[in-house]
Coordinates of C-alpha atoms and ligand atoms in Angstrom, one line a residue:
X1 CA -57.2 -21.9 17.6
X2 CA -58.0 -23.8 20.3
X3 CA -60.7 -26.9 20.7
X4 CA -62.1 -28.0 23.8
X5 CA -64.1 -31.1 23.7
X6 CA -65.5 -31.7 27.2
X7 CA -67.9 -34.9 27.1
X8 CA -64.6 -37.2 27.4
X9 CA -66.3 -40.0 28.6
X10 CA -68.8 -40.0 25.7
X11 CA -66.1 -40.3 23.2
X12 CA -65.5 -44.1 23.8
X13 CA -67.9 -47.0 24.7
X14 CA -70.6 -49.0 22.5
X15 CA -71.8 -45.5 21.0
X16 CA -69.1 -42.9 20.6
X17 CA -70.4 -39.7 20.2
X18 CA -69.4 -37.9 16.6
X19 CA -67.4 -35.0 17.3
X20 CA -65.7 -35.5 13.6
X21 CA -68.7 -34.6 11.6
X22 CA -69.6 -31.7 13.4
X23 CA -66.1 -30.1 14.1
X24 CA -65.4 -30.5 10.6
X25 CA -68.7 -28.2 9.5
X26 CA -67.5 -26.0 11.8
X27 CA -63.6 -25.9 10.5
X28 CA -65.4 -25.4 7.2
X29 CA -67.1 -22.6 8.2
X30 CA -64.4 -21.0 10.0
X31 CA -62.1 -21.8 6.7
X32 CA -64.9 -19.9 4.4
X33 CA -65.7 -16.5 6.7
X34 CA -63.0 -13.9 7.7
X35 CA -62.7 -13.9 11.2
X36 CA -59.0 -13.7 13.2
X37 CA -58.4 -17.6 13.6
X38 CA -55.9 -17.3 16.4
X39 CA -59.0 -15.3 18.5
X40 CA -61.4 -18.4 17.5
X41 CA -61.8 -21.2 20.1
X42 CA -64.3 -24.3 19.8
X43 CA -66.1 -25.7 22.3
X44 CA -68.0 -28.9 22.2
X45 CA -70.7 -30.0 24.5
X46 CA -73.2 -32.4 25.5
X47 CA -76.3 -31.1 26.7
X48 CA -78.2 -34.0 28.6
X49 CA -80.9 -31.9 28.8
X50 CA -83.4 -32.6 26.1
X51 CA -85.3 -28.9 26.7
X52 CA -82.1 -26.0 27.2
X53 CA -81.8 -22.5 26.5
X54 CA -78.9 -23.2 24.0
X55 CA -79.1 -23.1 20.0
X56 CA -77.1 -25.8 18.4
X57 CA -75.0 -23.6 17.3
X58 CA -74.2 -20.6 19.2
X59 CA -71.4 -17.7 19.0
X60 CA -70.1 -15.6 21.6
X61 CA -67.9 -13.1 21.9
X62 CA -65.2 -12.4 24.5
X63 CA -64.4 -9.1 25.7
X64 CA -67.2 -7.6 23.3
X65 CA -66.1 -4.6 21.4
X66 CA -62.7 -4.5 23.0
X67 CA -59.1 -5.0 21.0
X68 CA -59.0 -8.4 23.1
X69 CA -62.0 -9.6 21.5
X70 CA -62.2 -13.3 20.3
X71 CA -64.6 -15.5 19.7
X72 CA -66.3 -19.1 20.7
X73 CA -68.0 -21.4 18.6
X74 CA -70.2 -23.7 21.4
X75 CA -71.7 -26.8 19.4
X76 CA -73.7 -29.0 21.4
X77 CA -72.9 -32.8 20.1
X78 CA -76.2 -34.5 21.2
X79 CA -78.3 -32.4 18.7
X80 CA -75.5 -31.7 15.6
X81 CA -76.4 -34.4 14.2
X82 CA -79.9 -33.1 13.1
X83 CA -78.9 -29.8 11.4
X84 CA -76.5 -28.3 9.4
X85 CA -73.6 -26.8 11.8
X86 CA -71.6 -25.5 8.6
X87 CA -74.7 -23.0 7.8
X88 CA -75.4 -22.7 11.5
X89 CA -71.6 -21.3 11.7
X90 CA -71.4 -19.5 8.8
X91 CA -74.9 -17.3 9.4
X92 CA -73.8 -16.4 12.9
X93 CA -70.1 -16.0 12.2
X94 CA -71.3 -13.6 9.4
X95 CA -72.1 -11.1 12.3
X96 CA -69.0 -11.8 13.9
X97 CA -70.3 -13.3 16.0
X98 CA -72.3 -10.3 17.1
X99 CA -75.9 -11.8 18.7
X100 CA -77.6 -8.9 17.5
X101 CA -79.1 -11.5 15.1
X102 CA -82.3 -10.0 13.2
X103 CA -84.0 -12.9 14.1
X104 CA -84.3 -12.9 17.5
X105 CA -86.8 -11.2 19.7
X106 CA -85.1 -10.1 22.8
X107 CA -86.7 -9.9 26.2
X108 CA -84.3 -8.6 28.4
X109 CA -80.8 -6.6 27.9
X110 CA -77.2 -8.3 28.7
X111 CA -77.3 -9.6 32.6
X112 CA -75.3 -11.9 34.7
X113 CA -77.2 -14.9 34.7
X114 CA -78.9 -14.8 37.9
X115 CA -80.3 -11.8 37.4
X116 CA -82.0 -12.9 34.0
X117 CA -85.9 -13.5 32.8
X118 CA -85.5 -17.1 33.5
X119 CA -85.7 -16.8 37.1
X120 CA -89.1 -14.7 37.0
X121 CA -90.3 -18.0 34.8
X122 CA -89.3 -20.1 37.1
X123 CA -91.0 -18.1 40.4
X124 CA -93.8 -18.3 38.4
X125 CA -94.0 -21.7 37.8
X126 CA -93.6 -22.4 41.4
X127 CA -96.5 -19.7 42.2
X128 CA -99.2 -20.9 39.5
X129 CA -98.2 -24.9 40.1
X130 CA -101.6 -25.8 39.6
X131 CA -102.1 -24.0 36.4
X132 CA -99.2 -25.3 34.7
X133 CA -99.8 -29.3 36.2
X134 CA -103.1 -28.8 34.9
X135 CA -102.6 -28.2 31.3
X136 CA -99.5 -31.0 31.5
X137 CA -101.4 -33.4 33.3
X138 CA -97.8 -34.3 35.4
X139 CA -97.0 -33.5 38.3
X140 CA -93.4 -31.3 38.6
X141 CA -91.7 -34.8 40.7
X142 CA -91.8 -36.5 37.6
X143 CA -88.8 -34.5 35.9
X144 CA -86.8 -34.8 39.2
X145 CA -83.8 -37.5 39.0
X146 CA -85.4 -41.1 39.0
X147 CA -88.7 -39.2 38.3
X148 CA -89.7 -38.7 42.0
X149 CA -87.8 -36.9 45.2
X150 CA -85.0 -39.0 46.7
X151 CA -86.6 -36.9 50.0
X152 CA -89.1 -39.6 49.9
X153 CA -86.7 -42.5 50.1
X154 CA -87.5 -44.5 53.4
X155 CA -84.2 -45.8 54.2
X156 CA -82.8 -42.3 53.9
X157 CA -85.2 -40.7 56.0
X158 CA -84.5 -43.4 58.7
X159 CA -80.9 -42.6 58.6
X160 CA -81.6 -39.5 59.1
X161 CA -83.9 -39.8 61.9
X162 CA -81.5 -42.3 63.9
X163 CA -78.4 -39.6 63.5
X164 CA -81.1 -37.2 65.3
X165 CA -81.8 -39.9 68.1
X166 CA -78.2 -40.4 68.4
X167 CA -77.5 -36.8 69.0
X168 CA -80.6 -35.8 71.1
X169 CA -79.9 -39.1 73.3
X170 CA -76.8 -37.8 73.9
X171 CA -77.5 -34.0 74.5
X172 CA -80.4 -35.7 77.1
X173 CA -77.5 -37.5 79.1
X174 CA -76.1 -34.0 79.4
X175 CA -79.7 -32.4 80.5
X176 CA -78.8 -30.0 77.5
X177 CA -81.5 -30.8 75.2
X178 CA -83.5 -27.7 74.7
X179 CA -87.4 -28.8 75.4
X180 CA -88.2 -27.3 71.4
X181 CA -86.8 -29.6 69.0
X182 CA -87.0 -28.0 66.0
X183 CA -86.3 -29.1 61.9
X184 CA -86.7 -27.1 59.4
X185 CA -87.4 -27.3 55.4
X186 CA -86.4 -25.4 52.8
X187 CA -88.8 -25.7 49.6
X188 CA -91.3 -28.0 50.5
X189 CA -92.9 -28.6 46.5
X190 CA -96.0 -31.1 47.6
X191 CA -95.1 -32.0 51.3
X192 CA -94.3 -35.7 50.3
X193 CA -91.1 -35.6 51.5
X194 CA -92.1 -33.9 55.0
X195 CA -94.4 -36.7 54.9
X196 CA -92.3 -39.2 54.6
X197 CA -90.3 -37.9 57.4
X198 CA -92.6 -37.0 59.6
X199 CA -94.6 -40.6 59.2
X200 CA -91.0 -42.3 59.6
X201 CA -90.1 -40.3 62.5
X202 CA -93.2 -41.0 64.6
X203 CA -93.0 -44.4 63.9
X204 CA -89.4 -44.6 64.8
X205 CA -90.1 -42.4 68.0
X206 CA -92.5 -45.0 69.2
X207 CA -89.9 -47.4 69.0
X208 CA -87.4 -45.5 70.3
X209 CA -89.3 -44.5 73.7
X210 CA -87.8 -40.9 74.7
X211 CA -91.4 -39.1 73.5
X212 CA -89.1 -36.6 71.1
X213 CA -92.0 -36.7 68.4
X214 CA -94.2 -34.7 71.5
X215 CA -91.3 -32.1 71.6
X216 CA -91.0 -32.0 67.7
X217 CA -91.7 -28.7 65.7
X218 CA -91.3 -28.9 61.7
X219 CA -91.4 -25.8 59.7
X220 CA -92.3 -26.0 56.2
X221 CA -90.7 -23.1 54.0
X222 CA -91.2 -22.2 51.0
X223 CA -91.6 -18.9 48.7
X224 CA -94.5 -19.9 46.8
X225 CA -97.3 -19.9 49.0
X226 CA -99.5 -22.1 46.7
X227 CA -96.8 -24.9 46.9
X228 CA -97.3 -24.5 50.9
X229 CA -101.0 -24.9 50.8
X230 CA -100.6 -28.1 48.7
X231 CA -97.7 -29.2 51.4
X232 CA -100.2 -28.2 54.5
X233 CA -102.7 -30.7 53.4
X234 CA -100.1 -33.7 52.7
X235 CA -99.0 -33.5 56.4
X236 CA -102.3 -32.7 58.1
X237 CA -102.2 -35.6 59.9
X238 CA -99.1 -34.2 61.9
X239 CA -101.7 -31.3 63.1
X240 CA -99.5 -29.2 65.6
X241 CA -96.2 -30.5 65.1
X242 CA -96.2 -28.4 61.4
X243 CA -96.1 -25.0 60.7
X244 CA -96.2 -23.1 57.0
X245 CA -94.0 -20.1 56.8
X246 CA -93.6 -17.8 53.3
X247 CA -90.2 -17.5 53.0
X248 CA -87.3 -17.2 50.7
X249 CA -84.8 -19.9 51.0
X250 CA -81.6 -17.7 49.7
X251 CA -82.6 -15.3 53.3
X252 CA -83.8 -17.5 55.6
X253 CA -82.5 -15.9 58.8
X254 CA -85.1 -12.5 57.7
X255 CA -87.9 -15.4 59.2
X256 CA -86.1 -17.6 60.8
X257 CA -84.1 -15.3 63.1
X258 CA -86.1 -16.5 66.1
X259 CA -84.6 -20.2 65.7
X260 CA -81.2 -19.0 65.8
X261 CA -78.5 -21.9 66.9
X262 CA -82.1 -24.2 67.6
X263 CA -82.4 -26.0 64.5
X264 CA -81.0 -29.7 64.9
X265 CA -81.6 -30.3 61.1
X266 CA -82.0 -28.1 58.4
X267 CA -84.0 -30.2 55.0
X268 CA -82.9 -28.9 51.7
X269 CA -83.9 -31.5 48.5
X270 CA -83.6 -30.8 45.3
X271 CA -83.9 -26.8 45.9
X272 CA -80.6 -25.7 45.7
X273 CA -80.3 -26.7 42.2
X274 CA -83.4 -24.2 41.7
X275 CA -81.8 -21.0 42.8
X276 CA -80.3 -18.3 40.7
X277 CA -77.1 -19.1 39.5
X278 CA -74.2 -16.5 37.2
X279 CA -71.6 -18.3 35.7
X280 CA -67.8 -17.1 35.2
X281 CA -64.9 -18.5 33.1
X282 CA -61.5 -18.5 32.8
X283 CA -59.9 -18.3 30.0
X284 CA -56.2 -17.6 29.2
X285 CA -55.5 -17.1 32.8
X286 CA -58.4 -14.3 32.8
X287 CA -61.7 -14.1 34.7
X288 CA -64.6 -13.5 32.9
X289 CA -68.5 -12.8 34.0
X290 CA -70.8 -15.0 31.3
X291 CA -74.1 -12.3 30.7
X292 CA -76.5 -13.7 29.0
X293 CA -79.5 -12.1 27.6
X294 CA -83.1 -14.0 27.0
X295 CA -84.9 -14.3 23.7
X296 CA -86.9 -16.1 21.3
X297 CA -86.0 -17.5 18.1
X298 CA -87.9 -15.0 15.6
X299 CA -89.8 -17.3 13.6
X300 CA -91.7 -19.1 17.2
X301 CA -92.3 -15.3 18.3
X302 CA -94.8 -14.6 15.3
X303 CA -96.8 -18.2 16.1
X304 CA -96.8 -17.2 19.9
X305 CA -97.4 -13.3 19.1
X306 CA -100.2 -14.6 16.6
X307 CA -101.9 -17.2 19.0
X308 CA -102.1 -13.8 21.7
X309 CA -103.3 -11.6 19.0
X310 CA -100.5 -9.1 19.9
X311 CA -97.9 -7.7 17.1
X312 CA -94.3 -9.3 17.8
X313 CA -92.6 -6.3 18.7
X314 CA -95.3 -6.4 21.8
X315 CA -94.4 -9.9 22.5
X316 CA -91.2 -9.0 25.2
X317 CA -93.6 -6.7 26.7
X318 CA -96.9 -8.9 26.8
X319 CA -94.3 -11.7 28.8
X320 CA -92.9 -9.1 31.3
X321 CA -96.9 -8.5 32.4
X322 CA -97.2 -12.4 32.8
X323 CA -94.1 -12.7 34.7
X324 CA -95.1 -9.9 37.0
X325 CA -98.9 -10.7 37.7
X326 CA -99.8 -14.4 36.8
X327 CA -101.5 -16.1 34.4
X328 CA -105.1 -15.5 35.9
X329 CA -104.6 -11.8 36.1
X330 CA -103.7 -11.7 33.1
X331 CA -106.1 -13.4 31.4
X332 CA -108.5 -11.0 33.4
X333 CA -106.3 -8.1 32.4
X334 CA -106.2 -8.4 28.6
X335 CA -109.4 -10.2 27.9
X336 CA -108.5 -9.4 23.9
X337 CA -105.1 -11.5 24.3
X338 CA -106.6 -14.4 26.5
X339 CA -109.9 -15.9 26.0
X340 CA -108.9 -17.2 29.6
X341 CA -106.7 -18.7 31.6
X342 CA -106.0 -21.9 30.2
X343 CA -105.2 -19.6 26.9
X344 CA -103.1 -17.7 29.1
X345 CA -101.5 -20.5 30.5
X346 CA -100.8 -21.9 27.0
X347 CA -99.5 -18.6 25.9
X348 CA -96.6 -19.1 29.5
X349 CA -95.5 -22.6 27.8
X350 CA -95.2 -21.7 24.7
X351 CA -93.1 -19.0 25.7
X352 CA -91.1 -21.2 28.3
X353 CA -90.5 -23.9 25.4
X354 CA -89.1 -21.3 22.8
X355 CA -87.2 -19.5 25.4
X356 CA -83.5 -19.3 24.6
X357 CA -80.5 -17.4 26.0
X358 CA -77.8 -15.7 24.2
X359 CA -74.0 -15.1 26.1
X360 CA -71.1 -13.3 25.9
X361 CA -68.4 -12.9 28.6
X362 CA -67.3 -9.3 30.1
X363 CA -63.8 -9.4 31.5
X364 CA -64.0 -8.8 35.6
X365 CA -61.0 -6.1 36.2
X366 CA -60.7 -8.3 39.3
X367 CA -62.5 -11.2 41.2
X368 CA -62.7 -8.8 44.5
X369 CA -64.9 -6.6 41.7
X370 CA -67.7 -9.5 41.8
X371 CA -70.1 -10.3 44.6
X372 CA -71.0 -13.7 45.0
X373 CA -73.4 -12.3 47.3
X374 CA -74.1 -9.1 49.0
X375 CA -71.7 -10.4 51.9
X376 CA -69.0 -12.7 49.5
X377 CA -66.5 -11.1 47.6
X378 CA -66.1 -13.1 44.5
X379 CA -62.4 -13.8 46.0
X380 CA -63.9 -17.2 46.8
X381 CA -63.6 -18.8 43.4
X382 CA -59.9 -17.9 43.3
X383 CA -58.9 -21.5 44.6
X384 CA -61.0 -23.0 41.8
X385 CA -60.1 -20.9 39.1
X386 CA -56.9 -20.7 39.8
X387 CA -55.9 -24.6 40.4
X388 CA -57.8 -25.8 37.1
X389 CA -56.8 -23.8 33.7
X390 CA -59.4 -23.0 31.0
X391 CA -62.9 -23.5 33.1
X392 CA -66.5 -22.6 33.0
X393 CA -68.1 -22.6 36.7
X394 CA -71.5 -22.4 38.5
X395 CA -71.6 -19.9 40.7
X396 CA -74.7 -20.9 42.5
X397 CA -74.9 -17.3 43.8
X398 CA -78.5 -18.6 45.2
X399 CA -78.0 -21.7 46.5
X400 CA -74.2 -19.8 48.3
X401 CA -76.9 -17.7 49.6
X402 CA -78.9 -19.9 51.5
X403 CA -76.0 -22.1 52.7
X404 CA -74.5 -19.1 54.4
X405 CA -77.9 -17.8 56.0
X406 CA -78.8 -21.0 57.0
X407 CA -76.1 -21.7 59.3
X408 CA -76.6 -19.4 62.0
X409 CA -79.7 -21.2 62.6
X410 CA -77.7 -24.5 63.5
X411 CA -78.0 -25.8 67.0
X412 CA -74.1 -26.4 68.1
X413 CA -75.2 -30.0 67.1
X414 CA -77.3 -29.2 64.1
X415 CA -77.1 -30.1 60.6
X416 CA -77.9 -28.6 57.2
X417 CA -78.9 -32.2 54.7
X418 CA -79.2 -31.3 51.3
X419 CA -80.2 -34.2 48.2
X420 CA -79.2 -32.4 45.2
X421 CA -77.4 -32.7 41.9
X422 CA -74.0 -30.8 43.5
X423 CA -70.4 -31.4 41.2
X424 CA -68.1 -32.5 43.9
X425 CA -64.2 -32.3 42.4
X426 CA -64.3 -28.8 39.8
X427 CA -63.3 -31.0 37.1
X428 CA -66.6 -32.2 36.5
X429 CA -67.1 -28.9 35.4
X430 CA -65.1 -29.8 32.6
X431 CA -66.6 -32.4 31.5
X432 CA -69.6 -32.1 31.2
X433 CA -73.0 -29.6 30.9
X434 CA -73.8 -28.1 34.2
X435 CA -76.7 -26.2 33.4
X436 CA -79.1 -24.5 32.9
X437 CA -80.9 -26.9 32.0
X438 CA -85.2 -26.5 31.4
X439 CA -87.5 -28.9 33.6
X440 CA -91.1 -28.5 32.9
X441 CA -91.5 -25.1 33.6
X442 CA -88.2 -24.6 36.0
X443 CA -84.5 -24.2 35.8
X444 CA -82.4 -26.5 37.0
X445 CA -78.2 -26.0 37.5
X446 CA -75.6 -28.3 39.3
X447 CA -74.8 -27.0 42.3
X448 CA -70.9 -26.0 42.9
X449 CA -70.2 -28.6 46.1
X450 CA -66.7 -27.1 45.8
X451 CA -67.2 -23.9 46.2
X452 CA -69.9 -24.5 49.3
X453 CA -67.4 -26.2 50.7
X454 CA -64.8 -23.7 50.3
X455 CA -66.9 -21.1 51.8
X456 CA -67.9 -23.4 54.7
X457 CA -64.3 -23.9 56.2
X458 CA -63.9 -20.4 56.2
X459 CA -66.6 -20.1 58.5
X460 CA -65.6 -23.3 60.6
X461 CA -68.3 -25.3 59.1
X462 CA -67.4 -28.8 57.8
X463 CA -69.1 -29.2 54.8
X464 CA -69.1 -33.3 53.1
X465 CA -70.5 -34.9 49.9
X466 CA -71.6 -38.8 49.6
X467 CA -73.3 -40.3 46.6
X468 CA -76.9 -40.5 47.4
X469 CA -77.3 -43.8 49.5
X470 CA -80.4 -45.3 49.0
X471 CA -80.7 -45.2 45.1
X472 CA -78.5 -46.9 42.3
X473 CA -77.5 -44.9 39.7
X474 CA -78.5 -41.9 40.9
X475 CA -76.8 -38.6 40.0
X476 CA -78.2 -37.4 43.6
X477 CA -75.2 -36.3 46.3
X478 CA -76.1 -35.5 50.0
X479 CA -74.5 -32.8 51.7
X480 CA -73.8 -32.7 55.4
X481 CA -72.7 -29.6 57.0
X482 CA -72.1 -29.0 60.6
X483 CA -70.0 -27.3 62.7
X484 CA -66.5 -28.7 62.9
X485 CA -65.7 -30.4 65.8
Ligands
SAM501 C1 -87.8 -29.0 42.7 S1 -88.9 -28.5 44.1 C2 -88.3 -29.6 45.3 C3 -89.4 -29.9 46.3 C4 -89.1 -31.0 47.3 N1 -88.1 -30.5 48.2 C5 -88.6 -32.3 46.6 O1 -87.5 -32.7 46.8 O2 -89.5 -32.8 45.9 C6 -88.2 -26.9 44.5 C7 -89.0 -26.2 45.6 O3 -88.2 -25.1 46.0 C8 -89.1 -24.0 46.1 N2 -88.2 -22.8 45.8 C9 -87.6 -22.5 44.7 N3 -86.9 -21.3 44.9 C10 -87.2 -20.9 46.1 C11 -86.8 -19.8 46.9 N4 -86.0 -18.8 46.4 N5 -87.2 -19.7 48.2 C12 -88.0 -20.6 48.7 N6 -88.5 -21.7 48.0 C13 -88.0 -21.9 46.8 C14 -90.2 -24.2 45.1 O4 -91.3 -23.5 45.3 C15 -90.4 -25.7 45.2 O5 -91.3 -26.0 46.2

């Protein structure tokens, strides 16, 4: 049997975490039931974040149904403490670790991860902002690293800003710079952080004397038109130098196409992290696909099924109309469920807060069997999987999406700068929780700087991580990638 204890750096200092107590109710568990011991392994996390999709407990099988199946037993260590793992074991180990658990309410069937409910929860909490801030009272920056974007940090923007000057200044000497200058921005949320640019680049134009701010063109994009309108009125005092364009950030080129090799700077913060993400582990030397399927704990259904005036077994059905049309229509819709909106709303939280996801992992015949995306062959994680042992990664099949449509749109000088929470060395996949984790009302996963940067040298783009600059303490990374020179 093997154990796997990844939070290594929580096991010394002032407060060690207890992995004794809780790896012992396990053991005792495992001692008590009749499962195959040598097909059991352990695996012991820490999940920072305080809302998840995870159980304390949870069992998943490898290879279901197969003669290769085995088993994991995934404890997280931050919240054993207040339950009792040993019964927690023993009740899901009963079922051999089968999730077909009687009390759960499933809303979706088995899926890799990115393809799962939690992404239509999360569009939808980008399309109904206002809604959900409302009934919260807090705006979505305040569960962003540091409680507010690192976008909006001054001293970064000016860094930014002066690496343009440099290049522009440069390009002018040649008589080769274009008489567009365009910047772009992938999910705008409220516009603060074009804001801050903006306001910082005027300023620093004026100083500067060349009259680029004139010349300047900065496109807001974003898939939720809502968040756009919000952004539209945060920069109108840039009037013409701003456009709003609908788009999605994993296809940006579909919009975009006409800026192709015009952009100088391509602004990503705190988006990537956003995007739909599978997961796939090796174990044993062997490649699996993590699917994961969505439901609520039984007992939270009823309340929620109660409050809506809807039977349980209604419930997955009831969310799937939310999900697809909104909390207003559906408050309009089923007048008998929702009193209105704000019910409705309620009814979304609720929901969000007692969402859960079970997972199991499905041997791939082959990593050429996997896309990454419609255009990367999942051959691209053979340099991670195969250099690092026993390891569960983020595939970021979104966030790889975006990166690789967005860099046709570079000028031969251009950049893509992304502020995000991106692992930059594979082992910290090992040590520690990498997501999903639940913000209010969104998803967030650590981004697989690795693997982006993998991809990016095969393309001849360099691709380079720093620790976010301008903050202390801050779990926020930049990215720079540009065309190697
Ligand atoms: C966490 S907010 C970040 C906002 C802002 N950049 C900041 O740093 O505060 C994520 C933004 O990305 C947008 N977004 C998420 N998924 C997207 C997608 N697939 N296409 C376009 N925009 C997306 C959301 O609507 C939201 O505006």
């Amino acid at each position: 049997m093997l154990v796997d204890i990844r939070p290594v750096a929580r096991l010394r200092g002032k407060t060690p975490v207890d992995v004794a107590t809780p790896l012992t109710a396990v053991l005792e568990a495992l001692r008590d039931g009749t499962a195959d011991l040598s097909r059991v392994r352990v695996v012991c996390d820490w999940i920072q974040y305080k809302e998840n999709f995870r159980e304390v407990v949870d069992v998943r099988q490898t290879a279901p149904g197969s003669p290769d199946q085995e088993l994991e037993v995934a404890v997280d260590l931050r919240r054993a403490g207040d339950c009792d793992v040993a019964d927690l074991t023993r009740r899901l180990m009963t079922q051999n670790g089968s999730p077909d658990a009687p009390d759960r309410v499933w809303l979706e069937g088995w899926l890799p991860g990115s393809k799962g409910c939690i992404w239509a929860f999360n569009r939808l909490y980008w399309q109904a902002l206002h809604l959900w801030e409302r009934a919260t009272g807090r705006g979505y920056e305040s569960a962003l690293p540091g409680g507010a974007s690192d976008a909006r940090n001054e001293a970064a923007v000016r860094e930014l800003v002066s690496d343009l000057f440099r290049i522009w200044d440069d390009l002018s000497e040649r008589r080769a710079l274009p008489e567009e200058l365009y910047v772009v921005e992938l999910g705008v949320g409220n516009g603060n952080q074009a804001k801050a640019w903006l306001d910082e680049f005027r300023v620093m134009d004026q100083a500067h004397g060349r009259d680029y701010y004139r010349r300047l063109h900065y496109l807001m994009c974003d898939y939720s038109p809502h968040v756009l309108d919000i952004a539209r009125k945060t920069v109108a005092g840039h009037g013409e130098h701003v456009s709003s364009l609908v788009l999605d950030a994993t296809t940006p080129t579909t919009v975009l196409g006409f800026l192709r090799y015009k952009v100088f700077l391509v602004y990503v913060s705190n988006v990537y992290d956003n995007l739909p993400c599978d997961e796939v582990v090796n174990i044993g030397g062997r490649a699996y696909c993590v699917e994961t399927r969505a439901f609520l704990p039984e007992a939270e259904a009823a309340e929620i099924a109660a409050t809506a005036s809807t039977a349980t077994t209604d419930l997955p059905a009831l969310i799937h109309k939310l999900l697809q049309i909104g909390p207003e229509l559906v408050a309009e819709a089923m007048p008998t469920q929702f009193t209105d909106v704000d019910a409705a709303v309620e009814f979304w939280r609720r929901c969000w807060q007692s969402l859960r996801r079970a997972e199991r992992f499905v041997p791939m015949p082959g990593l050429d069997s996997y896309q990454i995306t419609s255009s990367l062959s999942g051959e691209m994680l053979r340099p991670l999987l195969d250099a690092h042992g026993d390891l569960r990664i983020n595939v970021n099949n979104g966030a790889v999406a975006s990166f690789v449509d967005t860099l046709p749109l570079l000028h031969p000088y251009g950049r893509l700068v992304c502020h995000d929470l991106f692992i930059t060395d594979v082992e910290q996949s090992r040590t520690g929780f990498r997501g999903p984790g639940k913000y209010d009302g969104s998803v967030v996963n650590w981004v697989n700087g690795p693997l982006l940067a993998h991809i990016g040298s095969r393309k001849g783009i360099d691709v380079r991580y720093a620790p976010f600059a301008h903050r202390k303490g801050t779990s926020i990374v930049t990215m720079t990638a540009q065309v190697r020179d």
